[in-house]
Short mmCIF file of N, CA and C in Angstrom, two decimals:
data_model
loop_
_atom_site.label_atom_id
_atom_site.label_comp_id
_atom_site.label_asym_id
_atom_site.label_seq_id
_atom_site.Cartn_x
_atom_site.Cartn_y
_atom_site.Cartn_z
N UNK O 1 0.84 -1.15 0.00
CA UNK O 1 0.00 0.00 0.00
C UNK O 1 0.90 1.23 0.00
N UNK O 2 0.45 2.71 -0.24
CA UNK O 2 1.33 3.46 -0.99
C UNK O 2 0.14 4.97 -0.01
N UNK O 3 0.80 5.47 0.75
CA UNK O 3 0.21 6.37 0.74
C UNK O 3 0.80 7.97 0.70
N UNK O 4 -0.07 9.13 0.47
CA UNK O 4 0.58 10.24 0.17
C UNK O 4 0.60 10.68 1.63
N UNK O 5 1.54 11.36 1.88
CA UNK O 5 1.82 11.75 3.23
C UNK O 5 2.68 13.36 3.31
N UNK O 6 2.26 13.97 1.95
CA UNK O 6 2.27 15.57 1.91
C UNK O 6 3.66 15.48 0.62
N UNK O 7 5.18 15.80 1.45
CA UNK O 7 6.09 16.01 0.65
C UNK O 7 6.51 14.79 0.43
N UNK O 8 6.00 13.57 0.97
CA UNK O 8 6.52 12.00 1.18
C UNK O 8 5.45 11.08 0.84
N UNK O 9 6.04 9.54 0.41
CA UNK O 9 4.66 8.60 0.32
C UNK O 9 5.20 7.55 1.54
N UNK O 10 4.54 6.72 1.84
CA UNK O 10 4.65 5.94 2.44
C UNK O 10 4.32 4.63 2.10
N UNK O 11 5.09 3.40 2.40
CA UNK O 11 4.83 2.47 1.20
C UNK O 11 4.78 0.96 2.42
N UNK O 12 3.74 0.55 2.56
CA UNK O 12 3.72 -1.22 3.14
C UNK O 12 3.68 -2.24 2.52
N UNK O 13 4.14 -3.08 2.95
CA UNK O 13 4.42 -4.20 1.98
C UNK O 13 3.47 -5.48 3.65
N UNK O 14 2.47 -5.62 3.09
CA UNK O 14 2.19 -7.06 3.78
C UNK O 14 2.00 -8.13 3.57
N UNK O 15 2.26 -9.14 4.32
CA UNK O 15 1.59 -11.01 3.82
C UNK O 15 1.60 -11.33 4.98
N UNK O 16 0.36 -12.53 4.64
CA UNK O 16 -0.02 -13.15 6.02
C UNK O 16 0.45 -14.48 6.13
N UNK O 17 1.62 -14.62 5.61
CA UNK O 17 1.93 -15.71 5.69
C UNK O 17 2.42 -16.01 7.17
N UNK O 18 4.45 -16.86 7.37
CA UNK O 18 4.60 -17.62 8.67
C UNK O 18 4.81 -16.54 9.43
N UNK O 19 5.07 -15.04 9.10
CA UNK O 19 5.39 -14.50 10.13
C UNK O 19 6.99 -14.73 10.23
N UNK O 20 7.22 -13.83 11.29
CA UNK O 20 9.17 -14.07 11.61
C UNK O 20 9.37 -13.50 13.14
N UNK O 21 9.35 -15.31 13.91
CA UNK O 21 9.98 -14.79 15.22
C UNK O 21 10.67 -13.57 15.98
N UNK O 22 10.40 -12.91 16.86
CA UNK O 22 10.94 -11.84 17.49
C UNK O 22 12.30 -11.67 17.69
N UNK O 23 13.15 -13.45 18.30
CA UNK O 23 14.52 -13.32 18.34
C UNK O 23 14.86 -12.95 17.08
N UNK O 24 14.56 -13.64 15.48
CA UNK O 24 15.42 -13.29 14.43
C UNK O 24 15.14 -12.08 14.14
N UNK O 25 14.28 -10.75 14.21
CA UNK O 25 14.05 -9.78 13.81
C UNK O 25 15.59 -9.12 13.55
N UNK O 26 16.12 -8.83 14.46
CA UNK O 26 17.35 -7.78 14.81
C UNK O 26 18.59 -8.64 13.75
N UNK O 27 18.23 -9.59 13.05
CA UNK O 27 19.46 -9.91 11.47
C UNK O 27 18.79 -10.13 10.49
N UNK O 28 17.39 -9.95 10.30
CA UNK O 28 16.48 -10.42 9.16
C UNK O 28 17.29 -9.32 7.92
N UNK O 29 17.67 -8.36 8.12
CA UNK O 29 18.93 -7.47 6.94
C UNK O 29 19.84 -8.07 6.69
N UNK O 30 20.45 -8.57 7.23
CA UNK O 30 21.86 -8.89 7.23
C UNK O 30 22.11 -9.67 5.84
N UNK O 31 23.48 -9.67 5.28
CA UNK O 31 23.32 -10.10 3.99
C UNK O 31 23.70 -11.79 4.09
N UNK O 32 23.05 -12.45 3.49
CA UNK O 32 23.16 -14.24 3.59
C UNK O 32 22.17 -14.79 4.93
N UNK O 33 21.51 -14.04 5.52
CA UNK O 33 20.47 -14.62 6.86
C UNK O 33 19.82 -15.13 6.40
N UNK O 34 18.95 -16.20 6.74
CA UNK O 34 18.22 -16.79 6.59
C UNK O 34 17.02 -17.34 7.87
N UNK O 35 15.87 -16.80 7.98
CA UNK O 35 15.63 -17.59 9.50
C UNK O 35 15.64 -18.81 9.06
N UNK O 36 14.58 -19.70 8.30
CA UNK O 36 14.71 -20.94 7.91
C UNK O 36 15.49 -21.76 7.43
N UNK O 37 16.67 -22.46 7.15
CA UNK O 37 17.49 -22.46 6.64
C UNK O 37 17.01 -23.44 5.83
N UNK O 38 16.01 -24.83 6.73
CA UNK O 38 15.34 -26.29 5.76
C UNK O 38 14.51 -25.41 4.69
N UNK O 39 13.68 -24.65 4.76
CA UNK O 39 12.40 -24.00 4.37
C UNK O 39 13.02 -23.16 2.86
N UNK O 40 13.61 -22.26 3.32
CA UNK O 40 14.77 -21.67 2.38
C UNK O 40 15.60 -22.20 1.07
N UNK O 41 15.92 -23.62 1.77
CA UNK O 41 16.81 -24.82 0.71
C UNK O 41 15.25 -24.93 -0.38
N UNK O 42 14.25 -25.28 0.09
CA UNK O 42 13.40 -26.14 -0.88
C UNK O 42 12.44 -24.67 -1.94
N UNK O 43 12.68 -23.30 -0.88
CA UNK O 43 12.14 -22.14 -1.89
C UNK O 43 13.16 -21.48 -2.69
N UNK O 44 14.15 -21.59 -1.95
CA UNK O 44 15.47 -20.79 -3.12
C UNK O 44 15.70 -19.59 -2.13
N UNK O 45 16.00 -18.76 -3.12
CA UNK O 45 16.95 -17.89 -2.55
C UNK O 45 18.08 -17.21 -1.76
N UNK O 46 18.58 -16.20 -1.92
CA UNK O 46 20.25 -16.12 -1.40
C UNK O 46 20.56 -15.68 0.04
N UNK O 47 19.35 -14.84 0.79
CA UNK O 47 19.19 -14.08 1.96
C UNK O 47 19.76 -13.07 1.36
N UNK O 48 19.56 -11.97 0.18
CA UNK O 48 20.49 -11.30 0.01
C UNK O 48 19.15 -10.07 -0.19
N UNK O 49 17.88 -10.49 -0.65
CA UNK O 49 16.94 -9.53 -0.52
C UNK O 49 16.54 -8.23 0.22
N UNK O 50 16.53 -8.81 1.58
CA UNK O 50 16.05 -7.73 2.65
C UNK O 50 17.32 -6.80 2.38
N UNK O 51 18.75 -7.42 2.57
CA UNK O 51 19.82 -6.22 2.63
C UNK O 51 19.94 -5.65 1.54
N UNK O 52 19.44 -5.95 0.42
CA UNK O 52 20.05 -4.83 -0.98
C UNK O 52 18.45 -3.82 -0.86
N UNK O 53 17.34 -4.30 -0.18
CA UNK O 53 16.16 -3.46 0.07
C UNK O 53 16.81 -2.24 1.34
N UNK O 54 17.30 -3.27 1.89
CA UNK O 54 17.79 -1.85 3.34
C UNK O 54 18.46 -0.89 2.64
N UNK O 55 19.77 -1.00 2.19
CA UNK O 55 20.74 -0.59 1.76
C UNK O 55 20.33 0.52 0.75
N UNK O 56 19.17 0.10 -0.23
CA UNK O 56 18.32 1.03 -1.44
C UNK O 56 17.54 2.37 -0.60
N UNK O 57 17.05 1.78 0.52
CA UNK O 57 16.09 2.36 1.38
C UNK O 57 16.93 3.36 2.10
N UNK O 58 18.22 2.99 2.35
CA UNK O 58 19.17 3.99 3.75
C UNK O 58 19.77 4.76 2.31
N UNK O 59 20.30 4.37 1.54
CA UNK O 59 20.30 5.40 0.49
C UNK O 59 19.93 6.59 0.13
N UNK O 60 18.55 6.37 0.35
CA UNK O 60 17.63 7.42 0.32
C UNK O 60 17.37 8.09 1.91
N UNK O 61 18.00 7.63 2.37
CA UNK O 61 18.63 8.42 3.96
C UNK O 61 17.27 8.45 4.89
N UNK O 62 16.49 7.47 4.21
CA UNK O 62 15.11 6.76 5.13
C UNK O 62 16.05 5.11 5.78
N UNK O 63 14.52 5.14 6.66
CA UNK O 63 14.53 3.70 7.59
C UNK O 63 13.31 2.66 7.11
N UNK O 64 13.92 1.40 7.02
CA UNK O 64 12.80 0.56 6.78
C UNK O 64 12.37 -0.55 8.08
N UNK O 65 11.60 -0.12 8.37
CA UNK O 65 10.83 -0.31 9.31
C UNK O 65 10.03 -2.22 9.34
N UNK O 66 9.88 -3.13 10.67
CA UNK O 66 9.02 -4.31 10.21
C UNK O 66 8.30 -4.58 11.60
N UNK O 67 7.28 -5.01 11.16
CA UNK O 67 6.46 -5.75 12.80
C UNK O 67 5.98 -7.19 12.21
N UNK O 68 6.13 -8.10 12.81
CA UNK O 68 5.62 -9.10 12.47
C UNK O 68 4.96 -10.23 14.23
N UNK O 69 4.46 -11.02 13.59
CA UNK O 69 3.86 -11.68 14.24
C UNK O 69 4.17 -13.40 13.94
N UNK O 70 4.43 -14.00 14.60
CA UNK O 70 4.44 -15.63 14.35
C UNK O 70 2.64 -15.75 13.80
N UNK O 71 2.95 -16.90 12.72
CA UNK O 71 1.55 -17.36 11.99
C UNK O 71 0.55 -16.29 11.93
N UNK O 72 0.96 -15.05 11.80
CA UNK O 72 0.05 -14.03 11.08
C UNK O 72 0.99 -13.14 9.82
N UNK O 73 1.93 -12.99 10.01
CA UNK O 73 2.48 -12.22 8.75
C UNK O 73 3.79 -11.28 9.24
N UNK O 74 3.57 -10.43 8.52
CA UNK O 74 4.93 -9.40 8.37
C UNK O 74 4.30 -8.09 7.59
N UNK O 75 5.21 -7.27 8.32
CA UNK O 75 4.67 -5.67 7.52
C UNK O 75 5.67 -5.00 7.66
N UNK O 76 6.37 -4.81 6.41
CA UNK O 76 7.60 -3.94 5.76
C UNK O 76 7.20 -2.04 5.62
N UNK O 77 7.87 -1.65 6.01
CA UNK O 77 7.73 0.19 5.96
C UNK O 77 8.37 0.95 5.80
N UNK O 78 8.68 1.89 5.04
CA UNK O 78 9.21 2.67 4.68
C UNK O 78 8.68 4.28 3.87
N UNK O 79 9.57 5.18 4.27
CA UNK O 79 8.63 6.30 3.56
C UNK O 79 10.12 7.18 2.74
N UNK O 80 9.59 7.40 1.49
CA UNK O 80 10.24 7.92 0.53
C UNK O 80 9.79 9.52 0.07
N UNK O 81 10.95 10.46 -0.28
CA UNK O 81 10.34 12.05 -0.59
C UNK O 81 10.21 11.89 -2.15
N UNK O 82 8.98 12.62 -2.16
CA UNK O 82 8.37 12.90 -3.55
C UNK O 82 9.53 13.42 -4.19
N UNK O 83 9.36 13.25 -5.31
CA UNK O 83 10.47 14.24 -6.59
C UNK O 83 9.93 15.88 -6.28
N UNK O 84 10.83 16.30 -6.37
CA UNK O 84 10.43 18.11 -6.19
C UNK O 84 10.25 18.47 -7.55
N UNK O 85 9.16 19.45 -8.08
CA UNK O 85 9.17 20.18 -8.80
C UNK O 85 9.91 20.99 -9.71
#
């Protein structure tokens, strides 16, 4: 979801999928993490996502923000400045 928030938008990203434990929160960036590691092997990927998203996001000299819940989901946040005129 994408909202206008004056000189800024604000942008969420949710799914209700497994959710992501509270201990792993504080490395879910990190580059090569993985919480699942069995789960991970059989979907793919590098753990390299969240950190080239942080990294794009601190770029832009914003914070990306997450709350999640075990077996309810995850909610990604971040807010970006409009192009100026």
């Amino acid at each position: 979801m994408v909202t206008d928030i004056g000189t800024r938008v604000q942008v969420e990203v949710n799914d209700n999928g497994i959710g992501i434990d509270q201990k792993d929160l504080p490395r879910i960036f990190e580059r090569f993490y993985r919480v699942d590691k069995n789960r991970s092997r059989d979907q793919g990927g590098t753990g390299l996502g969240l950190a080239i998203v942080k990294h794009i996001i601190e770029g832009h000299k914003q914070v990306i923000g997450v709350r999640s819940s075990l077996n309810q989901g995850t909610t990604f946040s971040f807010t970006l400045d409009k192009p100026s005129k």
